[in-house]
Amino acid sequence: ADRHSVEECQIEIHNKESHMKNRETEKTKLEQEVTRLRLLREKQVKEAEQKRDQEEQQRQQEELLRQQEEQQQEEQRIQQEGQRRQQEEQQRQQEEQRIQQEAHQRQQEEQQRYQDEQRRQQEEQQRQQDEQRRQQEEQQRQQDEQRRQ
């Protein structure tokens, strides 16, 4: 009976050890699963952070491109405005030059008319002087003629 009791105890100890070993194995497997899940979660968190960082970089690049495009458009607008003003200034200068040329032309024409009028007056004076001289000569001739008679 004691022998039977010892065998039962050994069997019971063996069963308990097996049970404990199974529990230890299960605990190890659960710890490995927890570790695997933690690593997976960390990986997912890291990937999510990388994705957010990439999206933020993309957003910043797009914002930078948008700002550069706006700056280029503004510079182009300023350049076009400068060219438009330059063209307007050229047109204004050309118009002013045309007006000055027309004024100069009118002045030359007026001067020519004045010179023509002076020449005409001189010719008239000369004609009158010639006429007076001719009349004087005629008078002189008539006087000479009368004296001879």
Coordinates of N, CA, C and O in Angstrom, one line a residue:
A1 N 0.8 -1.2 0.0 CA 0.0 0.0 0.0 C 0.9 1.2 0.0 O 0.5 2.2 -0.6
D2 N 2.0 1.2 0.7 CA 2.9 2.3 0.7 C 3.5 2.5 -0.6 O 3.7 3.7 -1.1
R3 N 3.8 1.4 -1.2 CA 4.4 1.4 -2.6 C 3.4 2.0 -3.5 O 3.8 2.8 -4.4
H4 N 2.2 1.6 -3.4 CA 1.1 2.1 -4.3 C 0.9 3.6 -4.0 O 0.8 4.4 -5.0
S5 N 1.0 4.0 -2.8 CA 0.9 5.4 -2.4 C 2.0 6.2 -3.0 O 1.8 7.4 -3.5
V6 N 3.3 5.7 -3.0 CA 4.4 6.4 -3.5 C 4.3 6.5 -5.0 O 4.5 7.6 -5.6
E7 N 3.8 5.5 -5.7 CA 3.6 5.5 -7.2 C 2.6 6.6 -7.5 O 2.7 7.3 -8.5
E8 N 1.5 6.6 -6.7 CA 0.4 7.6 -7.0 C 1.0 9.0 -6.8 O 0.7 9.9 -7.6
C9 N 1.8 9.2 -5.8 CA 2.4 10.5 -5.5 C 3.3 10.9 -6.7 O 3.3 12.0 -7.1
Q10 N 4.1 9.9 -7.2 CA 5.0 10.2 -8.3 C 4.3 10.5 -9.5 O 4.6 11.4 -10.3
I11 N 3.2 9.8 -9.8 CA 2.3 10.1 -10.9 C 1.7 11.4 -10.8 O 1.7 12.2 -11.7
E12 N 1.3 11.7 -9.6 CA 0.6 13.0 -9.3 C 1.7 14.1 -9.5 O 1.4 15.2 -10.1
I13 N 2.9 13.9 -9.0 CA 4.0 14.9 -9.2 C 4.3 15.1 -10.6 O 4.5 16.2 -11.1
H14 N 4.4 13.9 -11.4 CA 4.7 13.9 -12.8 C 3.6 14.7 -13.5 O 3.9 15.5 -14.4
N15 N 2.3 14.4 -13.2 CA 1.2 15.2 -13.8 C 1.3 16.7 -13.5 O 1.0 17.5 -14.4
K16 N 1.6 17.0 -12.2 CA 1.7 18.4 -11.8 C 2.9 19.0 -12.6 O 2.7 20.2 -13.1
E17 N 4.0 18.3 -12.7 CA 5.2 18.9 -13.4 C 4.8 19.1 -14.9 O 5.2 20.1 -15.5
S18 N 4.1 18.1 -15.5 CA 3.7 18.2 -16.9 C 2.8 19.4 -17.0 O 2.9 20.2 -18.0
H19 N 1.8 19.5 -16.1 CA 0.9 20.6 -16.1 C 1.6 21.9 -16.0 O 1.4 22.9 -16.8
M20 N 2.6 22.0 -15.1 CA 3.4 23.2 -14.9 C 4.2 23.5 -16.2 O 4.3 24.7 -16.6
K21 N 4.8 22.4 -16.7 CA 5.6 22.6 -18.0 C 4.7 23.1 -19.1 O 5.1 24.0 -19.8
N22 N 3.5 22.6 -19.2 CA 2.6 23.0 -20.2 C 2.2 24.5 -20.0 O 2.1 25.3 -20.9
R23 N 2.0 24.8 -18.7 CA 1.6 26.2 -18.4 C 2.8 27.2 -18.7 O 2.6 28.3 -19.2
E24 N 4.0 26.7 -18.4 CA 5.2 27.5 -18.7 C 5.4 27.7 -20.2 O 5.7 28.8 -20.7
T25 N 5.1 26.6 -21.0 CA 5.2 26.7 -22.4 C 4.1 27.6 -23.0 O 4.4 28.5 -23.8
E26 N 2.9 27.5 -22.4 CA 1.9 28.4 -22.8 C 2.2 29.8 -22.5 O 2.0 30.8 -23.3
K27 N 2.8 30.1 -21.3 CA 3.2 31.4 -20.8 C 4.2 32.0 -21.8 O 4.2 33.1 -22.2
T28 N 5.2 31.1 -22.2 CA 6.3 31.5 -23.1 C 5.6 31.9 -24.4 O 6.0 32.9 -25.0
K29 N 4.7 31.1 -24.9 CA 4.1 31.4 -26.2 C 3.3 32.7 -26.1 O 3.3 33.5 -27.0
L30 N 2.6 32.9 -25.0 CA 1.8 34.1 -24.8 C 2.7 35.3 -24.8 O 2.5 36.4 -25.4
E31 N 3.9 35.2 -24.1 CA 4.8 36.3 -24.0 C 5.4 36.6 -25.4 O 5.6 37.7 -25.8
Q32 N 5.7 35.5 -26.2 CA 6.2 35.7 -27.5 C 5.1 36.4 -28.4 O 5.4 37.2 -29.2
E33 N 3.8 36.0 -28.2 CA 2.8 36.6 -28.9 C 2.6 38.1 -28.6 O 2.4 38.9 -29.4
V34 N 2.7 38.3 -27.2 CA 2.7 39.7 -26.8 C 3.8 40.5 -27.4 O 3.6 41.6 -27.9
T35 N 5.0 39.9 -27.4 CA 6.2 40.6 -28.0 C 6.0 40.8 -29.4 O 6.2 41.9 -30.0
R36 N 5.5 39.8 -30.2 CA 5.2 40.0 -31.6 C 4.2 41.1 -31.8 O 4.3 41.9 -32.7
L37 N 3.1 41.1 -31.0 CA 2.0 42.1 -31.2 C 2.6 43.5 -30.9 O 2.2 44.5 -31.5
R38 N 3.5 43.6 -29.8 CA 4.1 44.9 -29.5 C 4.9 45.4 -30.7 O 4.9 46.6 -31.0
L39 N 5.7 44.5 -31.2 CA 6.6 44.8 -32.3 C 5.7 45.2 -33.5 O 6.1 46.2 -34.2
L40 N 4.7 44.5 -33.8 CA 3.8 44.8 -34.9 C 3.1 46.2 -34.6 O 3.1 47.0 -35.6
R41 N 2.7 46.4 -33.4 CA 2.1 47.8 -33.1 C 3.1 48.9 -33.3 O 2.9 49.9 -33.9
E42 N 4.3 48.6 -32.8 CA 5.4 49.6 -32.9 C 5.7 49.9 -34.4 O 5.9 51.0 -34.8
K43 N 5.7 48.8 -35.2 CA 5.9 48.9 -36.6 C 4.8 49.7 -37.3 O 5.1 50.6 -38.1
Q44 N 3.6 49.4 -36.9 CA 2.4 50.2 -37.4 C 2.5 51.6 -37.0 O 2.2 52.5 -37.8
V45 N 2.8 51.9 -35.8 CA 3.0 53.3 -35.3 C 4.1 54.0 -36.1 O 3.9 55.1 -36.5
K46 N 5.2 53.3 -36.2 CA 6.3 53.9 -37.0 C 5.9 54.2 -38.4 O 6.2 55.2 -39.0
E47 N 5.2 53.2 -39.1 CA 4.8 53.4 -40.4 C 3.8 54.5 -40.5 O 3.8 55.3 -41.5
A48 N 2.9 54.6 -39.5 CA 1.9 55.7 -39.5 C 2.6 57.1 -39.4 O 2.3 58.0 -40.0
E49 N 3.6 57.1 -38.5 CA 4.4 58.3 -38.3 C 5.1 58.7 -39.6 O 5.2 59.9 -40.0
Q50 N 5.7 57.7 -40.2 CA 6.4 57.9 -41.5 C 5.5 58.4 -42.6 O 5.8 59.3 -43.3
K51 N 4.3 57.8 -42.6 CA 3.3 58.2 -43.5 C 2.9 59.7 -43.3 O 2.8 60.5 -44.2
R52 N 2.6 60.0 -42.0 CA 2.3 61.4 -41.6 C 3.4 62.3 -42.0 O 3.2 63.4 -42.6
D53 N 4.7 61.9 -41.7 CA 5.8 62.7 -42.1 C 5.9 62.9 -43.6 O 6.2 64.1 -44.1
Q54 N 5.7 61.9 -44.4 CA 5.7 62.0 -45.8 C 4.6 62.9 -46.3 O 4.8 63.7 -47.2
E55 N 3.4 62.7 -45.7 CA 2.3 63.6 -46.1 C 2.6 65.0 -45.8 O 2.3 65.9 -46.6
E56 N 3.2 65.3 -44.6 CA 3.6 66.6 -44.2 C 4.6 67.2 -45.2 O 4.5 68.3 -45.6
Q57 N 5.6 66.4 -45.5 CA 6.6 66.8 -46.5 C 6.0 67.1 -47.8 O 6.3 68.1 -48.4
Q58 N 5.1 66.3 -48.2 CA 4.4 66.5 -49.5 C 3.6 67.8 -49.4 O 3.6 68.6 -50.4
R59 N 2.9 68.0 -48.3 CA 2.1 69.2 -48.2 C 3.0 70.4 -48.2 O 2.7 71.4 -48.8
Q60 N 4.2 70.3 -47.5 CA 5.1 71.4 -47.5 C 5.7 71.7 -48.9 O 5.8 72.9 -49.3
Q61 N 6.0 70.6 -49.6 CA 6.5 70.8 -51.0 C 5.4 71.4 -51.9 O 5.7 72.3 -52.7
E62 N 4.2 71.0 -51.7 CA 3.1 71.5 -52.5 C 2.9 73.0 -52.2 O 2.7 73.9 -53.0
E63 N 3.0 73.3 -50.9 CA 2.9 74.7 -50.4 C 4.0 75.6 -51.0 O 3.8 76.7 -51.5
L64 N 5.2 75.0 -50.9 CA 6.4 75.7 -51.5 C 6.2 76.0 -53.0 O 6.5 77.1 -53.5
L65 N 5.8 74.9 -53.7 CA 5.5 75.1 -55.1 C 4.5 76.1 -55.4 O 4.6 76.9 -56.3
R66 N 3.4 76.1 -54.6 CA 2.3 77.1 -54.8 C 2.8 78.5 -54.5 O 2.6 79.4 -55.3
Q67 N 3.7 78.6 -53.5 CA 4.2 79.9 -53.2 C 5.2 80.4 -54.3 O 5.1 81.6 -54.7
Q68 N 6.0 79.4 -54.8 CA 6.9 79.8 -55.9 C 6.1 80.2 -57.2 O 6.4 81.2 -57.9
E69 N 5.0 79.4 -57.5 CA 4.2 79.8 -58.6 C 3.5 81.2 -58.4 O 3.5 82.0 -59.4
E70 N 3.0 81.4 -57.2 CA 2.4 82.7 -56.9 C 3.5 83.8 -57.1 O 3.2 84.9 -57.7
Q71 N 4.7 83.6 -56.6 CA 5.8 84.6 -56.7 C 6.1 84.8 -58.2 O 6.3 85.9 -58.6
Q72 N 6.2 83.7 -59.0 CA 6.5 83.8 -60.4 C 5.4 84.6 -61.1 O 5.7 85.5 -61.9
Q73 N 4.1 84.3 -60.7 CA 3.0 85.0 -61.4 C 3.1 86.5 -61.0 O 2.8 87.4 -61.8
E74 N 3.4 86.8 -59.7 CA 3.5 88.2 -59.3 C 4.6 88.9 -60.0 O 4.5 90.0 -60.5
E75 N 5.8 88.2 -60.1 CA 6.9 88.8 -60.8 C 6.6 89.0 -62.3 O 6.9 90.1 -62.8
Q76 N 5.9 88.1 -62.9 CA 5.5 88.2 -64.3 C 4.5 89.4 -64.4 O 4.6 90.2 -65.4
R77 N 3.5 89.5 -63.5 CA 2.6 90.6 -63.5 C 3.3 91.9 -63.4 O 3.0 92.9 -64.1
I78 N 4.3 92.0 -62.5 CA 5.0 93.2 -62.3 C 5.8 93.6 -63.5 O 5.9 94.7 -64.0
Q79 N 6.4 92.5 -64.1 CA 7.2 92.7 -65.4 C 6.3 93.2 -66.5 O 6.6 94.2 -67.2
Q80 N 5.1 92.6 -66.6 CA 4.1 93.0 -67.7 C 3.7 94.4 -67.4 O 3.5 95.2 -68.3
E81 N 3.4 94.8 -66.1 CA 3.0 96.1 -65.8 C 4.1 97.1 -66.2 O 3.8 98.2 -66.7
G82 N 5.3 96.7 -65.9 CA 6.5 97.6 -66.2 C 6.6 97.8 -67.7 O 6.8 98.9 -68.2
Q83 N 6.4 96.7 -68.5 CA 6.4 96.8 -69.9 C 5.3 97.7 -70.4 O 5.5 98.5 -71.4
R84 N 4.1 97.5 -69.9 CA 2.9 98.3 -70.3 C 3.2 99.8 -70.0 O 3.0 100.6 -70.9
R85 N 3.7 100.1 -68.8 CA 4.0 101.5 -68.5 C 5.1 102.0 -69.4 O 5.0 103.2 -69.9
Q86 N 6.1 101.2 -69.8 CA 7.2 101.6 -70.7 C 6.6 101.9 -72.0 O 6.9 102.9 -72.7
Q87 N 5.7 101.0 -72.5 CA 5.0 101.3 -73.8 C 4.2 102.5 -73.8 O 4.3 103.3 -74.7
E88 N 3.5 102.8 -72.7 CA 2.7 104.0 -72.6 C 3.6 105.2 -72.6 O 3.3 106.2 -73.2
E89 N 4.7 105.1 -71.9 CA 5.7 106.2 -71.8 C 6.2 106.5 -73.2 O 6.4 107.6 -73.7
Q90 N 6.6 105.4 -73.9 CA 7.1 105.5 -75.3 C 6.0 106.2 -76.2 O 6.3 107.1 -77.0
Q91 N 4.8 105.8 -76.1 CA 3.7 106.4 -76.9 C 3.5 107.8 -76.5 O 3.3 108.7 -77.4
R92 N 3.6 108.1 -75.2 CA 3.5 109.5 -74.8 C 4.6 110.4 -75.4 O 4.4 111.5 -75.9
Q93 N 5.8 109.8 -75.3 CA 7.0 110.6 -75.9 C 6.8 110.7 -77.4 O 7.1 111.8 -77.9
Q94 N 6.4 109.7 -78.1 CA 6.2 109.8 -79.5 C 5.1 110.8 -79.8 O 5.3 111.6 -80.8
E95 N 4.0 110.8 -79.0 CA 2.9 111.8 -79.3 C 3.5 113.2 -79.0 O 3.2 114.2 -79.8
E96 N 4.3 113.4 -77.9 CA 4.9 114.7 -77.6 C 5.8 115.1 -78.7 O 5.8 116.3 -79.2
Q97 N 6.6 114.2 -79.2 CA 7.5 114.5 -80.3 C 6.7 114.9 -81.6 O 7.1 115.8 -82.3
R98 N 5.6 114.2 -81.9 CA 4.8 114.5 -83.0 C 4.2 115.9 -82.9 O 4.3 116.7 -83.8
I99 N 3.8 116.2 -81.7 CA 3.2 117.5 -81.4 C 4.3 118.6 -81.6 O 4.0 119.7 -82.2
Q100 N 5.5 118.3 -81.1 CA 6.6 119.3 -81.3 C 6.9 119.5 -82.7 O 7.2 120.6 -83.2
Q101 N 6.9 118.4 -83.5 CA 7.3 118.4 -84.9 C 6.2 119.3 -85.6 O 6.5 120.1 -86.5
E102 N 4.9 119.0 -85.3 CA 3.8 119.8 -85.9 C 4.0 121.3 -85.6 O 3.8 122.1 -86.4
A103 N 4.3 121.6 -84.3 CA 4.5 123.0 -83.9 C 5.7 123.6 -84.6 O 5.6 124.7 -85.1
H104 N 6.7 122.8 -84.8 CA 7.9 123.3 -85.5 C 7.5 123.6 -87.0 O 7.9 124.6 -87.5
Q105 N 6.8 122.6 -87.5 CA 6.4 122.8 -88.9 C 5.5 124.0 -89.1 O 5.7 124.8 -90.0
R106 N 4.6 124.2 -88.2 CA 3.7 125.4 -88.2 C 4.6 126.7 -88.1 O 4.3 127.7 -88.8
Q107 N 5.5 126.6 -87.2 CA 6.4 127.8 -87.0 C 7.2 128.1 -88.2 O 7.3 129.2 -88.6
Q108 N 7.7 127.0 -88.9 CA 8.5 127.2 -90.1 C 7.6 127.8 -91.2 O 8.0 128.7 -92.0
E109 N 6.3 127.3 -91.3 CA 5.4 127.8 -92.3 C 5.1 129.2 -92.0 O 5.0 130.0 -92.9
E110 N 4.9 129.5 -90.7 CA 4.6 130.9 -90.3 C 5.8 131.8 -90.7 O 5.6 132.9 -91.2
Q111 N 7.0 131.3 -90.4 CA 8.2 132.1 -90.7 C 8.3 132.3 -92.2 O 8.6 133.4 -92.7
Q112 N 7.9 131.3 -93.0 CA 8.0 131.3 -94.5 C 7.0 132.4 -95.0 O 7.3 133.2 -95.8
R113 N 5.8 132.3 -94.4 CA 4.8 133.3 -94.8 C 5.2 134.7 -94.4 O 5.0 135.7 -95.2
Y114 N 5.9 134.9 -93.2 CA 6.4 136.2 -92.8 C 7.4 136.7 -93.8 O 7.4 137.8 -94.2
Q115 N 8.3 135.8 -94.2 CA 9.4 136.1 -95.1 C 8.8 136.5 -96.5 O 9.2 137.4 -97.1
D116 N 7.8 135.7 -96.9 CA 7.2 135.9 -98.2 C 6.5 137.3 -98.1 O 6.6 138.1 -99.1
E117 N 5.9 137.6 -97.0 CA 5.2 138.9 -96.9 C 6.2 140.1 -96.9 O 6.0 141.1 -97.5
Q118 N 7.3 139.9 -96.2 CA 8.4 140.9 -96.2 C 8.9 141.1 -97.6 O 9.1 142.2 -98.0
R119 N 9.2 140.0 -98.3 CA 9.7 140.1 -99.7 C 8.7 140.8 -100.6 O 9.0 141.7 -101.4
R120 N 7.4 140.5 -100.4 CA 6.3 141.1 -101.2 C 6.3 142.6 -100.9 O 6.2 143.4 -101.8
Q121 N 6.4 142.9 -99.6 CA 6.4 144.4 -99.2 C 7.7 145.1 -99.8 O 7.6 146.2 -100.3
Q122 N 8.8 144.4 -99.8 CA 10.0 145.0 -100.4 C 9.8 145.2 -101.9 O 10.2 146.2 -102.4
E123 N 9.2 144.2 -102.5 CA 9.0 144.3 -103.9 C 8.0 145.4 -104.2 O 8.2 146.2 -105.2
E124 N 7.0 145.6 -103.4 CA 6.1 146.7 -103.5 C 6.7 148.0 -103.3 O 6.5 148.9 -104.1
Q125 N 7.6 148.1 -102.3 CA 8.4 149.3 -102.1 C 9.3 149.6 -103.3 O 9.3 150.8 -103.7
Q126 N 9.9 148.6 -103.8 CA 10.8 148.7 -104.9 C 10.0 149.2 -106.1 O 10.4 150.1 -106.9
R127 N 8.8 148.6 -106.3 CA 8.0 149.0 -107.4 C 7.5 150.5 -107.3 O 7.6 151.2 -108.3
Q128 N 7.2 150.8 -106.0 CA 6.7 152.2 -105.8 C 7.9 153.1 -106.1 O 7.7 154.2 -106.7
Q129 N 9.1 152.7 -105.6 CA 10.3 153.6 -105.8 C 10.6 153.7 -107.3 O 10.9 154.8 -107.8
D130 N 10.5 152.5 -108.0 CA 10.7 152.6 -109.4 C 9.7 153.5 -110.1 O 10.0 154.3 -111.0
E131 N 8.4 153.4 -109.6 CA 7.3 154.2 -110.2 C 7.6 155.7 -109.9 O 7.5 156.5 -110.8
Q132 N 8.0 156.0 -108.7 CA 8.4 157.4 -108.4 C 9.5 157.9 -109.2 O 9.5 159.0 -109.8
R133 N 10.6 157.0 -109.4 CA 11.7 157.4 -110.2 C 11.3 157.6 -111.6 O 11.7 158.6 -112.3
R134 N 10.4 156.7 -112.1 CA 10.0 156.9 -113.5 C 9.2 158.2 -113.7 O 9.3 158.9 -114.6
Q135 N 8.3 158.4 -112.6 CA 7.5 159.7 -112.7 C 8.4 160.9 -112.6 O 8.2 161.9 -113.3
Q136 N 9.5 160.8 -111.8 CA 10.4 161.9 -111.7 C 11.1 162.1 -113.0 O 11.3 163.2 -113.5
E137 N 11.5 161.0 -113.6 CA 12.2 161.1 -114.9 C 11.3 161.7 -115.9 O 11.7 162.5 -116.8
E138 N 10.0 161.2 -115.9 CA 9.0 161.8 -116.8 C 8.8 163.3 -116.6 O 8.8 164.0 -117.6
Q139 N 8.8 163.7 -115.3 CA 8.6 165.1 -115.0 C 9.9 165.8 -115.5 O 9.7 166.9 -116.1
Q140 N 11.0 165.2 -115.2 CA 12.2 165.9 -115.7 C 12.3 166.0 -117.2 O 12.7 167.0 -117.7
R141 N 11.9 165.0 -117.9 CA 11.8 165.0 -119.3 C 10.9 166.1 -119.8 O 11.2 166.8 -120.7
Q142 N 9.7 166.1 -119.1 CA 8.7 167.1 -119.6 C 9.3 168.5 -119.3 O 9.1 169.4 -120.1
Q143 N 9.9 168.7 -118.2 CA 10.5 170.0 -117.9 C 11.6 170.3 -118.9 O 11.7 171.5 -119.4
D144 N 12.4 169.3 -119.2 CA 13.4 169.5 -120.2 C 12.8 169.9 -121.6 O 13.3 170.7 -122.3
E145 N 11.7 169.3 -121.8 CA 11.0 169.5 -123.1 C 10.4 170.9 -123.1 O 10.5 171.6 -124.1
Q146 N 9.9 171.3 -122.0 CA 9.3 172.6 -121.9 C 10.4 173.7 -122.0 O 10.2 174.8 -122.6
R147 N 11.5 173.5 -121.5 CA 12.6 174.4 -121.5 C 13.1 174.5 -123.0 O 13.5 175.6 -123.4
R148 N 13.1 173.5 -123.7 CA 13.5 173.5 -125.0 C 12.5 174.3 -125.9 O 12.9 174.9 -126.9
Q149 N 11.4 174.4 -125.6 CA 10.4 175.0 -126.4 C 10.3 176.4 -126.1 O 10.5 177.4 -126.1

